[in-house]
JSON list of C-alpha atoms in Angstrom, two decimals:
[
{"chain": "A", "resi": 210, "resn": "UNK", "atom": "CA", "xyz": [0.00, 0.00, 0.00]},
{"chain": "A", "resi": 211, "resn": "UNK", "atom": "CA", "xyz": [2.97, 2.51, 0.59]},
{"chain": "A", "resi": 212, "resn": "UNK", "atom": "CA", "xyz": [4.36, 1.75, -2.50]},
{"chain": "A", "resi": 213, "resn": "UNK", "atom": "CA", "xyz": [1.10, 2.57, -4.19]},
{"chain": "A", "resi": 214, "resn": "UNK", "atom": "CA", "xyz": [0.86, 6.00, -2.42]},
{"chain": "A", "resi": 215, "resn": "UNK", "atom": "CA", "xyz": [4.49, 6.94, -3.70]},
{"chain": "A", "resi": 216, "resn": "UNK", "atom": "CA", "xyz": [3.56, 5.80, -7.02]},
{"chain": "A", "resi": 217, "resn": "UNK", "atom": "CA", "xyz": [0.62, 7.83, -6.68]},
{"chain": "A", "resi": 218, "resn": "UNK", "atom": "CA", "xyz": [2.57, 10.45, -5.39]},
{"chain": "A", "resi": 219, "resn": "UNK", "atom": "CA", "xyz": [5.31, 11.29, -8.22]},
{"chain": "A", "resi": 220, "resn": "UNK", "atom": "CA", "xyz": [2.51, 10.60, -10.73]},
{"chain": "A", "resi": 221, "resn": "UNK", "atom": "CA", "xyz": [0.71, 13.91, -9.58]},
{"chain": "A", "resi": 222, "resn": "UNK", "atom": "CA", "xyz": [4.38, 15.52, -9.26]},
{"chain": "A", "resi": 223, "resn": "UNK", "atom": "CA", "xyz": [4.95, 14.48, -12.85]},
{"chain": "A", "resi": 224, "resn": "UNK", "atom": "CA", "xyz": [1.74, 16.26, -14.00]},
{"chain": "A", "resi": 225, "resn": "UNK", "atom": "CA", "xyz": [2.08, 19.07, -11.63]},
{"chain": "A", "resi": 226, "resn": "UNK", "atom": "CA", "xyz": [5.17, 20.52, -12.14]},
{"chain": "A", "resi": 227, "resn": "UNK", "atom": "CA", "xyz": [5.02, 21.20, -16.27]},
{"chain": "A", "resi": 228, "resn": "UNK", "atom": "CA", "xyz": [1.24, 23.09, -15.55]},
{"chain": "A", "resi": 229, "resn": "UNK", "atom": "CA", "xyz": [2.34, 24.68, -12.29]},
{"chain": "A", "resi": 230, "resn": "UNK", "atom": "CA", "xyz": [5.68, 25.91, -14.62]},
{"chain": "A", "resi": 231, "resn": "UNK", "atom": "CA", "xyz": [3.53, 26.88, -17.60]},
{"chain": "A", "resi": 232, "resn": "UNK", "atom": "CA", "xyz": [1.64, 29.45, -15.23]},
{"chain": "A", "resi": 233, "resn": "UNK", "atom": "CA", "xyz": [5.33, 31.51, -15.37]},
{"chain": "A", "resi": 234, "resn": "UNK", "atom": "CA", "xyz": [6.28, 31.06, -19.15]},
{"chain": "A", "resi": 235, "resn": "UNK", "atom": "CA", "xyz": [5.00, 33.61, -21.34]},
{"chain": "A", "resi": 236, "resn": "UNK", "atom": "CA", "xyz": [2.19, 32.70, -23.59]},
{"chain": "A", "resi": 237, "resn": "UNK", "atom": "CA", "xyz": [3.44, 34.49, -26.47]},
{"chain": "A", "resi": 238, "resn": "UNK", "atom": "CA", "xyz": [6.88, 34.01, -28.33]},
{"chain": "A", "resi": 239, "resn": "UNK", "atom": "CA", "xyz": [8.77, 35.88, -31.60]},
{"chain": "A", "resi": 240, "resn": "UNK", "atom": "CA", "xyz": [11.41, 36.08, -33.83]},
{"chain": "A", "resi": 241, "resn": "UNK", "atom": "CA", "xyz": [12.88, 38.66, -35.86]},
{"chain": "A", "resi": 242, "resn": "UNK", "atom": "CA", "xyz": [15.78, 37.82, -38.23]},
{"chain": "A", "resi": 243, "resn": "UNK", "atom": "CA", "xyz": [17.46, 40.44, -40.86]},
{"chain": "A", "resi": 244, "resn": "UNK", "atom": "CA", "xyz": [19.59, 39.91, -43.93]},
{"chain": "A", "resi": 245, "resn": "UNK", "atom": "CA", "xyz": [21.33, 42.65, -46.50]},
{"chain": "A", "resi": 246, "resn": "UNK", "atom": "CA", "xyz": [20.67, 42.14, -50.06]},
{"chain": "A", "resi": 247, "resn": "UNK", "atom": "CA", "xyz": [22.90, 43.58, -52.64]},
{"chain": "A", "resi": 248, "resn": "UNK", "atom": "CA", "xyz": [20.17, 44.72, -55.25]},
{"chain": "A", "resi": 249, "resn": "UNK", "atom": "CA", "xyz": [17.95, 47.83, -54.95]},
{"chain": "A", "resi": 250, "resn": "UNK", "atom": "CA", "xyz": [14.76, 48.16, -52.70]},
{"chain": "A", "resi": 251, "resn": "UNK", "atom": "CA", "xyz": [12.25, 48.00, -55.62]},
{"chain": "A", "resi": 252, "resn": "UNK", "atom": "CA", "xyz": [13.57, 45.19, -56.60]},
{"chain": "A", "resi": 253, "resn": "UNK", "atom": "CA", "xyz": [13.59, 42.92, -53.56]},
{"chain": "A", "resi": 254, "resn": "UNK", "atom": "CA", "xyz": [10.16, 44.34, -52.43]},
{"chain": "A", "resi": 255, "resn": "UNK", "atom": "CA", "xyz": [9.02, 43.75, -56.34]},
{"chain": "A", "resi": 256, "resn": "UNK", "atom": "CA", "xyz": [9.79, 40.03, -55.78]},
{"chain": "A", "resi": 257, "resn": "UNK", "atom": "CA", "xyz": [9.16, 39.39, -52.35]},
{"chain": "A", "resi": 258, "resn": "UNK", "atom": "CA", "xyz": [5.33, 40.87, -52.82]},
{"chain": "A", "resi": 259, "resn": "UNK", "atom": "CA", "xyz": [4.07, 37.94, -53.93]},
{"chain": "A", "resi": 260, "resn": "UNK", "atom": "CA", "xyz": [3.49, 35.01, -52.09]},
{"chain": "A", "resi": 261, "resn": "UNK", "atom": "CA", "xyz": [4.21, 32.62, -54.80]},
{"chain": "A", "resi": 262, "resn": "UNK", "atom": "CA", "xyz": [7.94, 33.63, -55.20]},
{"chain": "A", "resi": 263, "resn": "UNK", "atom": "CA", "xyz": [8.09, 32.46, -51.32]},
{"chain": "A", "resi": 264, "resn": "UNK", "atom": "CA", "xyz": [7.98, 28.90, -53.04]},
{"chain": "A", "resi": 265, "resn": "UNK", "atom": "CA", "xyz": [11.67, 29.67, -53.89]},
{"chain": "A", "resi": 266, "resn": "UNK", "atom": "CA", "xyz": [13.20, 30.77, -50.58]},
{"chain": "A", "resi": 267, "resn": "UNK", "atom": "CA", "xyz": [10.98, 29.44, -47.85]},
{"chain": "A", "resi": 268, "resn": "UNK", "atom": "CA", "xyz": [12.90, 27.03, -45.87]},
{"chain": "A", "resi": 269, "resn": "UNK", "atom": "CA", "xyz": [9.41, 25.05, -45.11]},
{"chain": "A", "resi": 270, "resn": "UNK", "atom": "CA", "xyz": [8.24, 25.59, -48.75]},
{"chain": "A", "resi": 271, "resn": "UNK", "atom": "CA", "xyz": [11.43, 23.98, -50.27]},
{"chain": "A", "resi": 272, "resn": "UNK", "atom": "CA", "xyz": [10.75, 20.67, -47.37]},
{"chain": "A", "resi": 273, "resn": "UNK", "atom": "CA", "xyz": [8.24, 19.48, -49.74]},
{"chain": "A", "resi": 274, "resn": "UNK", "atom": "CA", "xyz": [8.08, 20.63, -53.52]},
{"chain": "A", "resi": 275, "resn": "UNK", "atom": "CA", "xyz": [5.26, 18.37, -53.85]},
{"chain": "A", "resi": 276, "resn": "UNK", "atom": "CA", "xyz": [2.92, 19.97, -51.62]},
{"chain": "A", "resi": 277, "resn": "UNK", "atom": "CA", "xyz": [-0.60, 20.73, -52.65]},
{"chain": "A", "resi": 278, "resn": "UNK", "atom": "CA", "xyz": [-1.26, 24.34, -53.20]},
{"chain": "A", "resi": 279, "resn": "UNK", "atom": "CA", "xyz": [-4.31, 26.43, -53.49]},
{"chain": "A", "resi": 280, "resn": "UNK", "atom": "CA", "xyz": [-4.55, 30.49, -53.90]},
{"chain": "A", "resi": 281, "resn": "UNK", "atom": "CA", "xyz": [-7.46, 32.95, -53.45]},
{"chain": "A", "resi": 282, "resn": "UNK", "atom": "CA", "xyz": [-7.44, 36.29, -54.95]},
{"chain": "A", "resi": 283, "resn": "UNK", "atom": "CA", "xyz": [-4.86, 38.71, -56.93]},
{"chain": "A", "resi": 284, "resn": "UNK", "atom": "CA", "xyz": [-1.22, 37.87, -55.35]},
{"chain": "A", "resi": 285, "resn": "UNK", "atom": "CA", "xyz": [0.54, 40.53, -54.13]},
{"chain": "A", "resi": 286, "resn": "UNK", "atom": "CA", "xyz": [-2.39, 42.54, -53.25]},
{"chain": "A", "resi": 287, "resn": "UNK", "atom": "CA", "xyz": [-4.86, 42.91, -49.52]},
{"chain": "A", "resi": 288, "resn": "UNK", "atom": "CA", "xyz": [-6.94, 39.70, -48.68]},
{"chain": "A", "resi": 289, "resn": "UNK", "atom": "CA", "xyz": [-4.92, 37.29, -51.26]},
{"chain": "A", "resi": 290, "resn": "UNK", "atom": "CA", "xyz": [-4.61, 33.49, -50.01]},
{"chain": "A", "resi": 291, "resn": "UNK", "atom": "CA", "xyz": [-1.83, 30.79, -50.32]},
{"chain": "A", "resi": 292, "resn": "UNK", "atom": "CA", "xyz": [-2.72, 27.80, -49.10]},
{"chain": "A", "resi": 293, "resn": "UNK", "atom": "CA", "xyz": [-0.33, 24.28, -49.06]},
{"chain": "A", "resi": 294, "resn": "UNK", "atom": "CA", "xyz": [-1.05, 20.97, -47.44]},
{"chain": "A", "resi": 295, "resn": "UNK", "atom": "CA", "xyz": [1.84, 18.00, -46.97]},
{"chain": "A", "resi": 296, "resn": "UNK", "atom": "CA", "xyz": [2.24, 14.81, -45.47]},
{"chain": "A", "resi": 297, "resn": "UNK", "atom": "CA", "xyz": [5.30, 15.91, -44.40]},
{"chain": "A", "resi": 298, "resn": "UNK", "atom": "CA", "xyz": [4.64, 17.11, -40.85]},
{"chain": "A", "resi": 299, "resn": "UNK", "atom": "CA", "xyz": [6.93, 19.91, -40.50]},
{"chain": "A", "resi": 300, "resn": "UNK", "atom": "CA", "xyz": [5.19, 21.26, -43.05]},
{"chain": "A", "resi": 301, "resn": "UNK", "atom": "CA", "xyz": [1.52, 20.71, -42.28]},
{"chain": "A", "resi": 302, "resn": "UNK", "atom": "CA", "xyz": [-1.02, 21.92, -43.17]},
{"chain": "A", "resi": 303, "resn": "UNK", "atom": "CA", "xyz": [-2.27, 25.57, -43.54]},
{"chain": "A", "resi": 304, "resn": "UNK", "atom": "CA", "xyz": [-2.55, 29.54, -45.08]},
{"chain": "A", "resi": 305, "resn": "UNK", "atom": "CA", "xyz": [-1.28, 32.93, -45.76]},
{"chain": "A", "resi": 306, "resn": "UNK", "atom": "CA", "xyz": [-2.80, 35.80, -45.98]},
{"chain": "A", "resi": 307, "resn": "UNK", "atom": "CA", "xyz": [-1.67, 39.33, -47.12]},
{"chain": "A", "resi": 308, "resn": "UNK", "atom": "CA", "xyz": [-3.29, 41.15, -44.05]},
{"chain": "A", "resi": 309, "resn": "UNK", "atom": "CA", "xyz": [-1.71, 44.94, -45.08]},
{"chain": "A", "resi": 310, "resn": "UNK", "atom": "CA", "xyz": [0.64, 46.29, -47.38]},
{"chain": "A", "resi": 311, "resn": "UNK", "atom": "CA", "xyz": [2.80, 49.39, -46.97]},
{"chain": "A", "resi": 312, "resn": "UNK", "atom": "CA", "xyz": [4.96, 50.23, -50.37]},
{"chain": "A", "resi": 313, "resn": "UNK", "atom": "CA", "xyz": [8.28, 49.37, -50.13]},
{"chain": "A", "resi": 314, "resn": "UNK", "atom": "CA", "xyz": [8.16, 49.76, -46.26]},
{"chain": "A", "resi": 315, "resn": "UNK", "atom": "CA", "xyz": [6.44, 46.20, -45.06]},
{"chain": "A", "resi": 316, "resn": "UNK", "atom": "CA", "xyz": [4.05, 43.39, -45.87]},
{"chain": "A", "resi": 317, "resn": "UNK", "atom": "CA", "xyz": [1.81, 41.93, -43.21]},
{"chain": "A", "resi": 318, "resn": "UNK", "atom": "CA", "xyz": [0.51, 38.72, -43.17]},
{"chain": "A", "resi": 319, "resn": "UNK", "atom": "CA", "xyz": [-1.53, 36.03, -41.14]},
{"chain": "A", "resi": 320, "resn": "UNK", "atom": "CA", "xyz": [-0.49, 32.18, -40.52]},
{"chain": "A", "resi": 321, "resn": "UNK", "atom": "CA", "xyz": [-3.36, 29.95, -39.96]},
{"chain": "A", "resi": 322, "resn": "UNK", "atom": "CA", "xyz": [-1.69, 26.71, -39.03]},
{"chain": "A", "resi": 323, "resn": "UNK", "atom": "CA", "xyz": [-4.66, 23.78, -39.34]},
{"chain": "A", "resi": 324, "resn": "UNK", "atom": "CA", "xyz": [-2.25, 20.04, -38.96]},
{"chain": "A", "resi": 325, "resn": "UNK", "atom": "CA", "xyz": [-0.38, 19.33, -37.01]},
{"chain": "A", "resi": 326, "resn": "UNK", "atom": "CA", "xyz": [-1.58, 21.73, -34.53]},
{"chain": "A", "resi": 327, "resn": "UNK", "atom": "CA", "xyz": [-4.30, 25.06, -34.91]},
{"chain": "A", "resi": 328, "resn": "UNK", "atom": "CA", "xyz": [-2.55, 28.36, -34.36]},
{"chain": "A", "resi": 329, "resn": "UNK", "atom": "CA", "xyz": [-3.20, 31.92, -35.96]},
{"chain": "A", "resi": 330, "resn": "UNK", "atom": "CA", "xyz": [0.21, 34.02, -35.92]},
{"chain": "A", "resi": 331, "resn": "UNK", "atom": "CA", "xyz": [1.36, 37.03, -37.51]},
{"chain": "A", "resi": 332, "resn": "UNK", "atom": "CA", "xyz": [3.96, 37.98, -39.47]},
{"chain": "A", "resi": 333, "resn": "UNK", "atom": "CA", "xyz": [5.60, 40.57, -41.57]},
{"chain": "A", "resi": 334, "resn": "UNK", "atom": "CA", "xyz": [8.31, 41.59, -44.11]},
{"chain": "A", "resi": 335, "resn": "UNK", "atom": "CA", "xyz": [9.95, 44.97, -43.89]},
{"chain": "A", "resi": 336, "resn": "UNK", "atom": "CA", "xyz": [12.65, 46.56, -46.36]},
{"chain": "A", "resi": 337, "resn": "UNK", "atom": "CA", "xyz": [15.08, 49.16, -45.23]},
{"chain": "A", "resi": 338, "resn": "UNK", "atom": "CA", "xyz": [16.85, 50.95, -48.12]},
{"chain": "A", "resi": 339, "resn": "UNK", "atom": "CA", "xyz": [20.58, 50.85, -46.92]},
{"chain": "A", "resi": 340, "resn": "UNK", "atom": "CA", "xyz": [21.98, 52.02, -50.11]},
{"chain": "A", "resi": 341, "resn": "UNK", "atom": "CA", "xyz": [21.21, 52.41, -54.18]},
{"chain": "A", "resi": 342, "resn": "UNK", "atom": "CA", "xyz": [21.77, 48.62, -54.37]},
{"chain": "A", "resi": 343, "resn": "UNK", "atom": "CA", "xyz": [21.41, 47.40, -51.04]},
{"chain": "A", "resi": 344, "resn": "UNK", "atom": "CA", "xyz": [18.13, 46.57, -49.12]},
{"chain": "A", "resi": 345, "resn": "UNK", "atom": "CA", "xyz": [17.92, 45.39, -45.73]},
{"chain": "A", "resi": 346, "resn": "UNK", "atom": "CA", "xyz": [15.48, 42.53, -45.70]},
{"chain": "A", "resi": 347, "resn": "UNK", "atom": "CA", "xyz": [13.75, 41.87, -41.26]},
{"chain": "A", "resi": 348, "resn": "UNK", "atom": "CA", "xyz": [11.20, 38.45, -41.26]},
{"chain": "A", "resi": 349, "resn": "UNK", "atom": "CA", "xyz": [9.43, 38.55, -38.21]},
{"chain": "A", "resi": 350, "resn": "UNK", "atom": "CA", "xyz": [7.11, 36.27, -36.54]},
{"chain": "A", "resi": 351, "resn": "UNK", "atom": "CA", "xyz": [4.90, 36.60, -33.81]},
{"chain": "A", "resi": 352, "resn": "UNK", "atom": "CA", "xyz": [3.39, 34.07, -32.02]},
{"chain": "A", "resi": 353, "resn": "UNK", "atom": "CA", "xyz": [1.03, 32.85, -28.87]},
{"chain": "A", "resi": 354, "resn": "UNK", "atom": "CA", "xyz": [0.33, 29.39, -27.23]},
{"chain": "A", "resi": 355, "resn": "UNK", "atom": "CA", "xyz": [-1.88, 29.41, -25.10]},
{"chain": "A", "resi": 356, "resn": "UNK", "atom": "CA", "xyz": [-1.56, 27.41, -21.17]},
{"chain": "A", "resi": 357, "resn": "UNK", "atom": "CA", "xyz": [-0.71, 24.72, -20.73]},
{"chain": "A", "resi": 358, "resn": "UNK", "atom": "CA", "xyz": [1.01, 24.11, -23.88]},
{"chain": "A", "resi": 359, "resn": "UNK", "atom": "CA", "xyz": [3.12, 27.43, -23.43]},
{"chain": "A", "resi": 360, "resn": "UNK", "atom": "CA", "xyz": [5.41, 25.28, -21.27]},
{"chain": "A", "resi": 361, "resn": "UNK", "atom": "CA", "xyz": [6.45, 24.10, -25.32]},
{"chain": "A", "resi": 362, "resn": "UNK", "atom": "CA", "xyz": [8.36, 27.14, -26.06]},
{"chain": "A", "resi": 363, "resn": "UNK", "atom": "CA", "xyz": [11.11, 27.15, -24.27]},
{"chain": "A", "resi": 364, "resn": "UNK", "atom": "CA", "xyz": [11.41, 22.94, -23.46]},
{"chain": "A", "resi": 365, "resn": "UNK", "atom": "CA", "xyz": [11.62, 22.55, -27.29]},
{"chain": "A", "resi": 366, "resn": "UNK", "atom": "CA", "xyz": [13.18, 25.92, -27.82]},
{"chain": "A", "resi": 367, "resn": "UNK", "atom": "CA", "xyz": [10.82, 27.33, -30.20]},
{"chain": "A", "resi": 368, "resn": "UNK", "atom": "CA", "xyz": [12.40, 31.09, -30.79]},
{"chain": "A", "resi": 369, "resn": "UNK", "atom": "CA", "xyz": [15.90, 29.59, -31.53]},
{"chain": "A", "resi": 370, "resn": "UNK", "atom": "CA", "xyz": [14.32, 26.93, -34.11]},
{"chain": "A", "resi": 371, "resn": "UNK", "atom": "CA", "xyz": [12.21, 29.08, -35.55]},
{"chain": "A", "resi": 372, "resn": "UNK", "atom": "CA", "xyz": [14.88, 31.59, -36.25]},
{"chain": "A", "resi": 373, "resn": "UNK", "atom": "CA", "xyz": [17.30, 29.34, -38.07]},
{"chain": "A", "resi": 374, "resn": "UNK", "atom": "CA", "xyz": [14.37, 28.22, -39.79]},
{"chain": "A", "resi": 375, "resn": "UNK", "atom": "CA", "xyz": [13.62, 32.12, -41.37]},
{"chain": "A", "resi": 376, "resn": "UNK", "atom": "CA", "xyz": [17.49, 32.84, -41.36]},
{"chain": "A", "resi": 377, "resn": "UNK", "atom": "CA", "xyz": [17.51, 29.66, -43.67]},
{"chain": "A", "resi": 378, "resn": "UNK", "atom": "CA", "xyz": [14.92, 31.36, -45.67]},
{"chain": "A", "resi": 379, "resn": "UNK", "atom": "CA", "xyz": [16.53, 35.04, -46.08]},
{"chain": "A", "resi": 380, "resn": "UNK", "atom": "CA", "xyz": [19.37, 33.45, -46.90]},
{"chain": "A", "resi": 381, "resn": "UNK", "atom": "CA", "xyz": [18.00, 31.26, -49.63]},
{"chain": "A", "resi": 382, "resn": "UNK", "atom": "CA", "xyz": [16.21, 34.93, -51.08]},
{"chain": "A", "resi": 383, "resn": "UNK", "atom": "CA", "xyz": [19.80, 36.42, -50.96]},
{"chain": "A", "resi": 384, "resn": "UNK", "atom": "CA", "xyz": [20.77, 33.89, -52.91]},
{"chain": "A", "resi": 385, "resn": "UNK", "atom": "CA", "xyz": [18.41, 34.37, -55.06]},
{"chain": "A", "resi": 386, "resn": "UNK", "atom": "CA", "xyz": [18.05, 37.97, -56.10]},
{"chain": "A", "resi": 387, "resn": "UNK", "atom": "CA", "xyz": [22.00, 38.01, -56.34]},
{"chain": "A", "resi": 388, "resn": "UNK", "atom": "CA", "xyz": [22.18, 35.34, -58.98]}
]
C-alpha cells in the first residue's frame, strides 16, 4: 500500500510541475531575423510581394516541392490566399494571408496553421533601403500558445528553431536575387 501512495505520489508531481511551470512562461513568443541584399529596394520588395515567389526561398516551402497548393485572390495585393497541405509534418497543413501592405516599407501577413496543430500568428516583411543597391530585408514572426502548452516554447526551444528556420529562408532569397 505505501508503494502505491508513492507511485501515486510522483505521478501527480509528474503532471504538476510542467502546468504549475507553464503558469510563469510567457504565452506568447517571436522572432525577428534580418539579412542585407545587394540589389535595390524596388527590386527585392518587387519580388518578395508575392506570395508565390516564397515557393523559392521558404525554408518550409522547399521541405516538400510536392505539396498541394491552393490560392485565393490577386497575389501581391490585400486579402490574397496561399494555401499548401503536406504529409510531411513539418510542413503541415495551412494559409497565408496578405493582411496589409505598406509600399516598399512592409508586408503583413496572417499564418493559420490547421495540422499538425491550430494556431493563428502574424507575421511581416519589412525593407530598409541601406543604399542604391542594397536593401535590408527583417522576417518577423509573432506568435502565442496558449496554457498549458506554453510550457512548449522554451522545453523545445521554439524562438531559436524558428529563427534558423527564417534565417535559412533570407538566406536562400539572398541567394536568389544576387544570382
Amino acid at each position: 500500500m505505501k508503494i502505491l501512495k508513492y507511485v501515486g505520489l510522483i505521478v501527480l508531481i509528474i503532471i504538476a510541475v510542467p502546468l504549475i511551470s507553464a503558469l510563469f512562461i510567457s504565452r506568447d513568443y517571436g522572432v525577428v531575423e534580418k539579412v542585407i541584399i545587394e540589389r535595390p529596394i524596388a527590386e527585392v520588395y518587387e519580388f518578395t510581394k508575392y506570395l508565390k515567389n516564397q515557393d523559392q526561398f521558404s525554408k518550409w516551402a522547399l521541405m516538400d516541392p510536392e505539396m498541394e497548393k491552393y490560392y485565393e485572390g490577386e497575389d501581391g495585393t490585400v486579402g490574397f490566399v496561399a494555401g499548401w497541405k503536406s504529409e510531411n509534418p513539418d510542413v503541415g497543413h495551412g494559409e497565408q494571408e496578405i493582411l496589409a501592405i505598406k509600399e516598399m516599407e512592409r508586408i503583413d501577413y496572417e499564418l493559420r496553421f490547421i495540422e499538425p496543430f491550430e494556431s493563428t500568428d502574424k507575421a511581416y516583411l519589412a525593407y530598409e533601403p541601406l543604399g542604391p543597391n542594397q536593401t535590408e530585408v527583417t522576417w518577423g514572426f509573432e506568435g502565442h500558445m496558449s496554457y498549458p502548452m506554453n510550457v512548449m516554447i522554451p522545453l523545445m526551444n521554439i524562438e531559436n528553431m524558428l529563427a534558423e528556420d527564417f534565417q535559412t529562408g533570407l538566406s536562400n532569397l539572398k541567394k536568389v536575387m544576387e544570382k
